[in-house]
Tab-separated table of C-alpha atoms and ligand atoms in Angstrom:
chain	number	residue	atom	x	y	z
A	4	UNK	CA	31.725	-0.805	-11.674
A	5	UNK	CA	30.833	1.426	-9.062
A	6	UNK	CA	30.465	2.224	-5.262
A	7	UNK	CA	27.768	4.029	-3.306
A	8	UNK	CA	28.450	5.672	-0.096
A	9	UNK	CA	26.070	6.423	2.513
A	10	UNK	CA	27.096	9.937	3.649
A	11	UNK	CA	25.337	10.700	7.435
A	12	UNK	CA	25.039	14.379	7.137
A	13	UNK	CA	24.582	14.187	11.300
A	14	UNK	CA	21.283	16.397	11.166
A	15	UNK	CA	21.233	18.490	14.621
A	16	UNK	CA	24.392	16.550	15.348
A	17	UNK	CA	22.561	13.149	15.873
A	18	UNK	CA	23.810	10.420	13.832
A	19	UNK	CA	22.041	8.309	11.398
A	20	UNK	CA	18.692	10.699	10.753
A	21	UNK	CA	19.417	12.582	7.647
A	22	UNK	CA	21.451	10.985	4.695
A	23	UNK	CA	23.375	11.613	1.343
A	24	UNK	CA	24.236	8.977	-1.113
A	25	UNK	CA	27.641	9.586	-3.215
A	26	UNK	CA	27.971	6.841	-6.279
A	27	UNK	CA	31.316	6.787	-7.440
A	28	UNK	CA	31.816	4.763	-11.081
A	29	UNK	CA	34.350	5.421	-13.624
A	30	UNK	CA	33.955	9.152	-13.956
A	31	UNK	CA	32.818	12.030	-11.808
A	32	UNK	CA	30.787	11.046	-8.992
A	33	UNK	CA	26.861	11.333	-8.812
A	34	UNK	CA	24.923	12.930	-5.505
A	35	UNK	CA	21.655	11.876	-4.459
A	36	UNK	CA	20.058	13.817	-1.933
A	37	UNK	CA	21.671	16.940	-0.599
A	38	UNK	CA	20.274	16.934	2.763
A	39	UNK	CA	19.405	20.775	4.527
A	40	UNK	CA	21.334	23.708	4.127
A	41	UNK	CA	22.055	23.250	8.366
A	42	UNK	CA	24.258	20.497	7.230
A	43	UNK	CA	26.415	21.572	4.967
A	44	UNK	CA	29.694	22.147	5.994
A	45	UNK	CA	29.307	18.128	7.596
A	46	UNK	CA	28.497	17.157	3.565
A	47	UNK	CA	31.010	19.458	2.370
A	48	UNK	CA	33.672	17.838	4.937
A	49	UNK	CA	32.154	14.475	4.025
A	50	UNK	CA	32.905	15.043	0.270
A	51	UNK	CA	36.755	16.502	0.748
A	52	UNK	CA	37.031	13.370	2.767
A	53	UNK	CA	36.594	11.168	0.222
A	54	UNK	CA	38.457	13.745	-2.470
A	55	UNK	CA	36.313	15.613	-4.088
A	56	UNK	CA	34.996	19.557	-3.990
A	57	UNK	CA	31.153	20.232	-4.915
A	58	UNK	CA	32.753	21.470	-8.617
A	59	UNK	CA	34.412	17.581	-8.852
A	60	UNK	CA	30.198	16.368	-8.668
A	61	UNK	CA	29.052	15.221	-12.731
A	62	UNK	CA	25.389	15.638	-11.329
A	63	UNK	CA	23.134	16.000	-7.842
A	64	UNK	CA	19.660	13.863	-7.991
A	65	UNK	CA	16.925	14.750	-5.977
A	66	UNK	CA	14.295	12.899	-4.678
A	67	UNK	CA	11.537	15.618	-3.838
A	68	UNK	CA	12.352	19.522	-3.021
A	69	UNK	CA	11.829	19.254	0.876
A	70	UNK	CA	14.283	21.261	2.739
A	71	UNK	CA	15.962	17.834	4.522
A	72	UNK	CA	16.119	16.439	1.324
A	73	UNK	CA	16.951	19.514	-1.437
A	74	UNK	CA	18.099	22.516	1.213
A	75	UNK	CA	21.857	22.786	0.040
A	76	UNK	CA	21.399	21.992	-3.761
A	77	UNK	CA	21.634	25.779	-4.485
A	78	UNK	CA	25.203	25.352	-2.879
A	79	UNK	CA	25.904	22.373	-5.658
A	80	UNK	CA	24.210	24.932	-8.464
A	81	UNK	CA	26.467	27.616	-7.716
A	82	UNK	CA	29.980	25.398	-7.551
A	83	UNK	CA	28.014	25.018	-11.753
A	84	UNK	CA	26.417	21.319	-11.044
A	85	UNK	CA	23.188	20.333	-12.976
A	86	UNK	CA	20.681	19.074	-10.078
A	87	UNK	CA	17.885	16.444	-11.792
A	88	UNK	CA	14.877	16.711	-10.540
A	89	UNK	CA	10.726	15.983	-10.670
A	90	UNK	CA	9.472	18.552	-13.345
A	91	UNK	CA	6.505	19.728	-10.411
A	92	UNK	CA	9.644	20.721	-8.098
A	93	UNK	CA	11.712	23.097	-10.889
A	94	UNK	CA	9.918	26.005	-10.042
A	95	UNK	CA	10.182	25.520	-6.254
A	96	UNK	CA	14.295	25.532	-6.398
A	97	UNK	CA	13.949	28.556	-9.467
A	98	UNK	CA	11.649	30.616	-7.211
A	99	UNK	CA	11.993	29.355	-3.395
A	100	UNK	CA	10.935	31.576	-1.986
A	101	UNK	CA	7.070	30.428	-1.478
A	102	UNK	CA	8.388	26.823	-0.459
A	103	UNK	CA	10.477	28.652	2.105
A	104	UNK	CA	7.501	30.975	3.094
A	105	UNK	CA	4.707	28.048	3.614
A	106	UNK	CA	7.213	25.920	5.828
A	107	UNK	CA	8.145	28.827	7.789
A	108	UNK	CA	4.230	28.959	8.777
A	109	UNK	CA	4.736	25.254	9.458
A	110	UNK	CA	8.087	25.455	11.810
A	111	UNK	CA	8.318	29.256	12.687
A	112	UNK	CA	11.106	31.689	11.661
A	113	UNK	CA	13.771	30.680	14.495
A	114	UNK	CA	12.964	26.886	13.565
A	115	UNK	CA	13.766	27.760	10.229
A	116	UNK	CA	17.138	28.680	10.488
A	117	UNK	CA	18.163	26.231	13.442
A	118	UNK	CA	16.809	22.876	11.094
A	119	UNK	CA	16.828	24.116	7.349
A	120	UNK	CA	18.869	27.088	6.990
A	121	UNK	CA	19.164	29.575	3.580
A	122	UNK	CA	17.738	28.347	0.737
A	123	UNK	CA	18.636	30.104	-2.486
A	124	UNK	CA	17.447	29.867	-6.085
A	125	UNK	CA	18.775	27.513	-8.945
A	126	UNK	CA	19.023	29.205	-12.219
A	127	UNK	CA	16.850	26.896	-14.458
A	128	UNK	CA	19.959	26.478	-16.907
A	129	UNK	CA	21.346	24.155	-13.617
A	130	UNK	CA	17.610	22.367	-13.283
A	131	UNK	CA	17.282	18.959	-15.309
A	132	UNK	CA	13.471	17.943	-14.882
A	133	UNK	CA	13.055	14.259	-15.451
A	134	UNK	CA	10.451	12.152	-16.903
A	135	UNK	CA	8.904	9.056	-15.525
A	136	UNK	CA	11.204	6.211	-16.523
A	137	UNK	CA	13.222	7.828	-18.847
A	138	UNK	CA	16.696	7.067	-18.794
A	139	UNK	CA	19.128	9.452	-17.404
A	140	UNK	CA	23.138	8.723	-18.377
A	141	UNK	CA	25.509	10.463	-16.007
A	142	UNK	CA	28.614	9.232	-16.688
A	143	UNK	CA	28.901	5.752	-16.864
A	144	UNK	CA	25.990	5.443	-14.751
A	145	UNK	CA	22.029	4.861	-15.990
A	146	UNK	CA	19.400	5.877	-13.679
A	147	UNK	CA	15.889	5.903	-13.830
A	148	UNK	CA	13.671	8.240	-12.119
A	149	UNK	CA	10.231	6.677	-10.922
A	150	UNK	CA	7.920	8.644	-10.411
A	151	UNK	CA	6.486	8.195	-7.070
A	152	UNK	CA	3.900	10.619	-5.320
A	153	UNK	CA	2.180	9.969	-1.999
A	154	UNK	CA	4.492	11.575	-0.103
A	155	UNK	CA	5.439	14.450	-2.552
A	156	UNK	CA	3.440	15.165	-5.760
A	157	UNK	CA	7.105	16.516	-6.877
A	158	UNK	CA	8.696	12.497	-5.428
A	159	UNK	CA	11.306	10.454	-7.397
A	160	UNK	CA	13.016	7.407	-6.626
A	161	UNK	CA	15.851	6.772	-8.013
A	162	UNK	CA	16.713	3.425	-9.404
A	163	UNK	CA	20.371	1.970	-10.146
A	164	UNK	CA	20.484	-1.296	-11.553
A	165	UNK	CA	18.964	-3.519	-8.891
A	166	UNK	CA	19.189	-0.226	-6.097
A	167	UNK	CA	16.607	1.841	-5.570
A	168	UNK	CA	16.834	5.317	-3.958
A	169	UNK	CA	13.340	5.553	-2.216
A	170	UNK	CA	13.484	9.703	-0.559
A	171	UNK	CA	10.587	9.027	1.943
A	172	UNK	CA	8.284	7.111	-0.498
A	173	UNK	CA	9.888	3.863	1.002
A	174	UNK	CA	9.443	5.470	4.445
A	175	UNK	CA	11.307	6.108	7.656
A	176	UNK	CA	13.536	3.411	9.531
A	177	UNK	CA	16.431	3.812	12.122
A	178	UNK	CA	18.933	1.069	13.377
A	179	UNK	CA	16.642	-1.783	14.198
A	180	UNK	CA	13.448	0.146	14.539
A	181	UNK	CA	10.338	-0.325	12.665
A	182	UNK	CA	9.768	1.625	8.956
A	183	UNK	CA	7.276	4.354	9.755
A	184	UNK	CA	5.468	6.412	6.664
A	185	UNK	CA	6.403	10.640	7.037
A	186	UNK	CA	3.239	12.003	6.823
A	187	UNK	CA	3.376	16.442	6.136
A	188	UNK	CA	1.231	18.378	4.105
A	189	UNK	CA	0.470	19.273	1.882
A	190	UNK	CA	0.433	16.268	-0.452
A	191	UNK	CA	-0.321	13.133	1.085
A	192	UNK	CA	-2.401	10.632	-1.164
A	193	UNK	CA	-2.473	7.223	0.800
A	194	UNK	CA	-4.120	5.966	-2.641
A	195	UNK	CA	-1.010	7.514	-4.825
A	196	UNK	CA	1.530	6.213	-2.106
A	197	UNK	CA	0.710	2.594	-2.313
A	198	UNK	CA	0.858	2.964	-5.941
A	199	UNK	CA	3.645	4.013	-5.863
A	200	UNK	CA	5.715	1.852	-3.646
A	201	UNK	CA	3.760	-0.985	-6.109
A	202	UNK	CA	5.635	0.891	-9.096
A	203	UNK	CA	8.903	0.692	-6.897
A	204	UNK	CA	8.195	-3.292	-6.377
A	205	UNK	CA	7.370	-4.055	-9.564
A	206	UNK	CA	11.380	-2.766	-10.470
A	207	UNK	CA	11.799	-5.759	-8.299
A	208	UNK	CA	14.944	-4.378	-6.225
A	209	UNK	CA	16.785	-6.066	-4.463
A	210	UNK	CA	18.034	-3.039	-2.285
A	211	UNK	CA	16.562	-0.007	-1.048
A	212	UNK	CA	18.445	3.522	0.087
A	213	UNK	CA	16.537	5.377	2.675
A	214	UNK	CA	17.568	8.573	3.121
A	215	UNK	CA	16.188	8.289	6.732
A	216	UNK	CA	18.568	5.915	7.011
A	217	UNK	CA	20.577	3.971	5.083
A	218	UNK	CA	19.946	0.884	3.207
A	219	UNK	CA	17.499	-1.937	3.626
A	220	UNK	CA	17.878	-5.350	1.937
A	221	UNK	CA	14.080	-7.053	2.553
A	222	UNK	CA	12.193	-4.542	0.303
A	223	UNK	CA	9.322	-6.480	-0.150
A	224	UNK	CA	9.059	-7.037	3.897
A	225	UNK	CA	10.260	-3.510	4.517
A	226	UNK	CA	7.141	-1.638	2.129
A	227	UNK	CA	4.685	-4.399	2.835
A	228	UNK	CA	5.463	-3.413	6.874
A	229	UNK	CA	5.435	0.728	5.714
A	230	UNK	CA	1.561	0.470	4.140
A	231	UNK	CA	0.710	-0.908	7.094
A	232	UNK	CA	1.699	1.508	9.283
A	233	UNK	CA	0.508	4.085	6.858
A	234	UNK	CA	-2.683	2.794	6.445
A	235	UNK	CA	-3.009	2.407	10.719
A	236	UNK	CA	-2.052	6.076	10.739
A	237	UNK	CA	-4.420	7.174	8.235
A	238	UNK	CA	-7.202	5.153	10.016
A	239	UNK	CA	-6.743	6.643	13.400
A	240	UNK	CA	-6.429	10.119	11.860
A	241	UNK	CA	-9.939	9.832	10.199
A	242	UNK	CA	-11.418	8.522	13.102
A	243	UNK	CA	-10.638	12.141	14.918
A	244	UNK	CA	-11.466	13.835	11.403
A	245	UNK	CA	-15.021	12.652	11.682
A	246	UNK	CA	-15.146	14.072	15.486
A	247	UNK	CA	-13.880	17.357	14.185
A	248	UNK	CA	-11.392	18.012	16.024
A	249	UNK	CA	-8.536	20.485	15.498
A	250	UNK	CA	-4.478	19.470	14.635
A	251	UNK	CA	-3.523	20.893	18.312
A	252	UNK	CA	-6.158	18.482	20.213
A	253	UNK	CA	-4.971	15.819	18.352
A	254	UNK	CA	-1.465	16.428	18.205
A	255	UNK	CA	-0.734	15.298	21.629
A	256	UNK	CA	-2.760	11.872	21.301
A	257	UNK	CA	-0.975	11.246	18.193
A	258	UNK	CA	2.657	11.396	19.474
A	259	UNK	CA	1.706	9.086	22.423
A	260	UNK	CA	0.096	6.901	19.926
A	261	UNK	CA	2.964	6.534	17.670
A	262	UNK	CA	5.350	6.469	20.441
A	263	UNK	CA	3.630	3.278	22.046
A	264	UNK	CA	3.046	1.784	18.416
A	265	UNK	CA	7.499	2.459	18.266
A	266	UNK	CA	8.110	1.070	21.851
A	267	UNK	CA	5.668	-1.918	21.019
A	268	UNK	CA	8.426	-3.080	17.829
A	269	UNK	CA	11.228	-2.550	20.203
A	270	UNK	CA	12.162	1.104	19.990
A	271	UNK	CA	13.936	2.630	23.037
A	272	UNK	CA	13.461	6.183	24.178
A	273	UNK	CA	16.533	7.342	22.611
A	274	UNK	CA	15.379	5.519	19.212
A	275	UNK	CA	12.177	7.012	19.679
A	276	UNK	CA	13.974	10.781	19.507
A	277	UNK	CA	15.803	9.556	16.732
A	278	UNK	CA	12.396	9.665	14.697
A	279	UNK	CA	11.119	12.768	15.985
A	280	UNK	CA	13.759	14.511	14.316
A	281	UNK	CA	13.734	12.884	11.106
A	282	UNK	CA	10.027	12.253	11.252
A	283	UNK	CA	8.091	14.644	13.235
A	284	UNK	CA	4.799	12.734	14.436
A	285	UNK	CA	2.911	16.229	14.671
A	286	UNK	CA	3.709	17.228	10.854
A	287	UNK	CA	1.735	13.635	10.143
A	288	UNK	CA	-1.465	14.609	12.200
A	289	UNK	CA	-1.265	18.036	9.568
A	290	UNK	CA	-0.756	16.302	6.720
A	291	UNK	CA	-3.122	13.411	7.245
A	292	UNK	CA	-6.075	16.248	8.228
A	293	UNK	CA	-5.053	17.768	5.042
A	294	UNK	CA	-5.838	14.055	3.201
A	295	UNK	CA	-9.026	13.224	4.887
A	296	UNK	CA	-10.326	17.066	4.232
A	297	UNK	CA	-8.924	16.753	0.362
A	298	UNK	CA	-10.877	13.441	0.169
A	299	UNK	CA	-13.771	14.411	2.012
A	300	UNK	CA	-14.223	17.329	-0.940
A	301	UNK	CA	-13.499	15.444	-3.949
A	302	UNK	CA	-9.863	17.088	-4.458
A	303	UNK	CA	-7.671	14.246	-4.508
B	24	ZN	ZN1	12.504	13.521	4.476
């Protein structure tokens, strides 16, 4: 038997954006997701809270290598935890330095250090890349990794008997709001998505884990509702592709558009800042540019 524990790492010390997962079974307990660097100490508290040190940890899973996802693994690597991971993302958290350098262009330096914080690198003794499928036993505890891209070439979800872990492959949902698809380049593949949260269904869960936020027990409802949206998104994008337009013209139009599309399935203001900072509507407009214009040249 087990437990799993939904850990709110209070991202920019707002509640319920950003989340860890702690499963606790007969031995050492299992992390998935670290969350950023920015919210460390909160994890770090969270963890002594429930009576263990980062050293006490048998393993750390990641879904992908974003910084809100992956930021404070190094922290887990140093205390001598093994973090498993996609094989694409191994040399990202070996060598960080170029993820660190191409989201800096994305956020700015000052941004950088106000939502992600450091980011050092893993030595690749402490990296575990895993295959699609396999099985990984931690413990007592078999998971298997699916792979999953569309969001992240480097994306995993994590599956736990009937669980699964989705990272942002089963999208973005807070409180009672509606699931929403994160959108940043460079890797979005609409095609690769919905195969992917196919792949997830077809594990036929009966629970997911978001890690924006928490857990959702309608996946079927929940994913059918996220390629939807995705799929709206991706429609409205390509519509301002065609008109050429640049990311800073459309930017605007976008956020009203997604805030209206929020308020419409019952979203309050204050909900509606809730997603901002775990989803960003102007790192979609990017990243869905970046599709169409992959697309558009025969590169996806
Ligand atoms: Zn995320």
């Amino acid at each position: 038997m087990y437990t799993i524990q939904t850990i709110d790492l209070k991202f920019q010390q707002v509640e319920e954006t950003i989340a860890s997962f702690l499963i606790q079974g007969e031995g050492k307990p299992v992390l998935i997701e670290t969350g950023p660097h920015s919210t460390w100490i909160q994890l770090k508290f969270s963890l002594q809270h429930l009576g263990y040190q980062p050293k006490d940890l048998a393993a750390v899973l990641l879904t992908h290598i974003h910084f809100d996802h992956a930021g404070a693994a190094w922290e887990f690597a140093k205390a001598g935890v093994k973090v498993y991971l996609h094989p694409k993302g191994l040399e990202h958290l070996s060598n960080p330095e170029r993820l660190w350098n191409s989201a800096a262009k994305i956020y700015g330096n000052e941004q950088m250090d106000t939502l992600w914080g450091p980011m050092e690198s893993i030595d690749q003794s402490l990296l575990v890349p895993v295959e699609d499928k396999e099985q990984v036993l931690i413990e007592d505890l078999t998971f298997i990794p699916i792979h999953s891209p569309g969001h992240a070439s480097h994306h995993i979800a994590w599956q736990l008997d009937d669980m699964i872990f989705t990272g942002d492959v089963g999208g973005v949902k807070i409180n009672d709001g509606p699931v929403v698809p994160p959108c940043p380049p460079p890797d979005i593949d609409i095609e690769a998505w919905k195969a992917s949260v196919a792949k997830i269904l077809d594990r036929q869960p009966k629970g997911l884990y978001l890690t924006h936020f928490g857990k959702i027990i309608n996946p079927k409802e929940h994913l059918d509702q996220l390629i939807e949206i995705l799929d709206d998104w991706a429609r409205w994008i390509k519509k301002r592709f065609d008109n050429k337009d640049q990311v800073d013209d459309i930017t605007p139009e976008f956020m009203k558009y997604t805030a209206k599309q929020l308020e419409s399935k019952g979203a309050d203001k204050n909900l509606q800042k809730l997603y901002e900072l775990a989803n960003p509507s102007w790192m979609s407009v990017g990243g869905l540019l970046r599709y169409w214009k992959l697309k558009k040249e025969n590169r996806l």
